Short mmCIF file of C-alpha atoms in Angstrom, two decimals:
data_model
loop_
_atom_site.label_atom_id
_atom_site.label_comp_id
_atom_site.label_asym_id
_atom_site.label_seq_id
_atom_site.Cartn_x
_atom_site.Cartn_y
_atom_site.Cartn_z
CA MET P 14 77.25 8.89 -99.54
CA PRO P 15 76.49 5.45 -97.86
CA VAL P 16 76.76 5.17 -94.13
CA THR P 17 79.01 2.35 -92.97
CA ALA P 18 79.11 0.45 -89.77
CA ALA P 19 82.20 2.32 -88.74
CA ASP P 20 80.39 5.62 -89.10
CA THR P 21 77.46 4.60 -86.84
CA ARG P 22 79.69 3.42 -83.93
CA SER P 23 80.31 5.80 -81.09
CA ALA P 24 83.87 6.80 -80.06
CA ALA P 25 83.92 4.32 -77.11
CA ASP P 26 82.71 1.56 -79.40
CA GLN P 27 85.40 2.29 -81.94
CA ALA P 28 88.17 2.29 -79.31
CA ASP P 29 86.84 -0.94 -77.84
CA PHE P 30 86.69 -2.44 -81.39
CA ILE P 31 90.19 -1.39 -82.06
CA GLN P 32 91.60 -2.44 -78.73
CA ALA P 33 90.24 -6.05 -79.22
CA GLY P 34 92.52 -6.39 -82.16
CA PHE P 35 92.25 -7.87 -85.59
CA VAL P 36 90.86 -11.10 -84.44
CA ARG P 37 87.48 -9.38 -83.58
CA ALA P 38 87.72 -7.45 -86.79
CA ASP P 39 88.20 -10.77 -88.80
CA LEU P 40 85.27 -12.32 -86.96
CA ASP P 41 83.23 -9.20 -87.79
CA THR P 42 84.04 -9.56 -91.42
CA ALA P 43 83.36 -13.24 -91.51
CA LEU P 44 79.93 -12.76 -89.89
CA ARG P 45 78.97 -10.00 -92.29
CA TYR P 46 79.90 -12.28 -95.26
CA ALA P 47 77.88 -15.20 -93.78
CA LEU P 48 74.87 -12.89 -93.17
CA ALA P 49 75.12 -11.54 -96.75
CA ILE P 50 75.47 -15.07 -98.36
CA GLY P 51 72.74 -16.51 -96.26
CA ALA P 52 70.35 -13.61 -97.23
CA LEU P 53 71.25 -14.06 -100.91
CA LEU P 54 70.60 -17.79 -100.68
CA VAL P 55 67.27 -17.38 -99.02
CA LEU P 56 66.15 -14.61 -101.59
CA MET P 57 67.33 -16.53 -104.72
CA LEU P 58 66.83 -20.21 -103.98
CA PRO P 59 63.43 -21.40 -103.10
CA ALA P 60 64.96 -24.52 -101.44
CA ALA P 61 66.62 -22.33 -99.02
CA ARG P 62 63.36 -21.05 -97.74
CA GLY P 63 62.18 -24.44 -96.65
CA SER P 64 62.94 -26.86 -93.84
CA GLN P 65 65.39 -29.65 -93.62
CA SER P 66 64.61 -32.63 -91.55
CA ALA P 67 68.09 -32.85 -90.00
CA ILE P 68 68.63 -29.18 -89.01
CA GLY P 69 65.18 -27.50 -89.25
CA TRP P 70 64.18 -24.26 -90.70
CA LEU P 71 66.86 -23.05 -93.13
CA PRO P 72 66.27 -19.27 -93.08
CA MET P 73 66.88 -19.41 -89.35
CA TRP P 74 70.33 -20.95 -89.98
CA LEU P 75 71.20 -18.90 -93.01
CA VAL P 76 70.15 -15.49 -91.91
CA ALA P 77 68.97 -15.23 -88.20
CA MET P 78 71.80 -17.09 -86.66
CA PRO P 79 74.58 -15.11 -88.34
CA ALA P 80 72.76 -11.94 -87.67
CA MET P 81 72.44 -12.81 -83.93
CA ALA P 82 76.09 -13.72 -83.71
CA TRP P 83 77.05 -10.46 -85.33
CA TRP P 84 74.69 -8.55 -82.97
CA ALA P 85 76.29 -10.39 -80.02
CA LEU P 86 79.76 -9.52 -81.19
CA HIS P 87 78.79 -5.84 -80.94
CA ARG P 88 77.43 -6.51 -77.34
CA PHE P 89 73.77 -6.26 -78.35
CA ARG P 90 73.95 -2.56 -79.17
CA LEU P 91 70.87 -1.01 -80.74
CA PRO P 92 71.37 1.06 -83.93
CA SER P 93 71.29 4.83 -83.41
CA TRP P 94 68.82 6.36 -85.89
CA ARG P 95 69.77 9.99 -85.29
CA ARG P 96 73.12 11.58 -85.23
CA VAL P 97 74.11 12.95 -81.87
CA ALA P 98 76.38 15.99 -81.65
CA PRO P 99 79.39 15.39 -79.38
CA ALA P 100 78.14 18.29 -77.08
CA GLU P 101 74.79 16.50 -76.60
CA ALA P 102 76.45 13.06 -76.04
CA GLY P 103 78.60 14.60 -73.34
CA GLN P 104 75.59 16.20 -71.57
CA ALA P 105 73.65 13.02 -71.57
CA VAL P 106 76.56 11.26 -69.73
CA ARG P 107 76.83 14.07 -67.29
CA ARG P 108 73.16 14.09 -66.60
CA ARG P 109 73.23 10.46 -65.65
CA ARG P 110 76.21 10.66 -63.35
CA ARG P 111 75.51 13.46 -60.92
CA GLY P 112 77.42 11.92 -57.98
CA ALA P 113 77.98 9.07 -55.73
CA VAL P 114 75.75 10.38 -53.02
CA GLN P 115 72.72 8.13 -52.08
CA ALA P 116 69.37 9.74 -51.82
CA ARG P 117 68.22 10.44 -48.24
CA ARG P 118 64.89 10.95 -46.72
CA ARG P 119 63.94 14.44 -45.80
CA ALA P 120 62.93 15.27 -42.25
CA ARG P 121 59.19 15.15 -41.85
CA PRO P 122 57.58 18.25 -40.25
CA ALA P 123 56.24 17.65 -36.72
CA VAL P 124 52.66 16.59 -36.77
CA ILE P 125 50.27 18.99 -34.97
CA ALA P 126 47.71 17.14 -32.79
CA ARG P 127 44.24 18.04 -34.03
CA PRO P 128 41.05 16.96 -32.32
CA LEU P 129 39.10 14.25 -34.15
CA PRO P 130 36.00 15.25 -35.87
CA ARG P 131 32.70 14.54 -34.06
CA VAL P 132 30.49 11.94 -35.61
CA ALA P 133 26.75 12.21 -35.30
#
């Protein structure tokens, strides 16, 4: 069974994605299509792998720029390569947020005065 983009998003990402409304979903779809079409053009047409004097290197505009825009739409999230169980995800969040108390220095023990060593 293929893994879709909706399966790899966390619950917070999905809620944020749904809350933004259909405008963001339409932009997501348009950027995915632009990326797919650009990749196909670069793979199938040798002229699309070259450079144009007016706009520069074509693979950058056909593949890299739609990919960066799509990544920016998803707030530069990195892909999760392993599935995290909901229990583990909750523990990771709890571990990071222990409390709002700032760290304090410990009281140093009193220094006992020792005589200096004699030098020859």
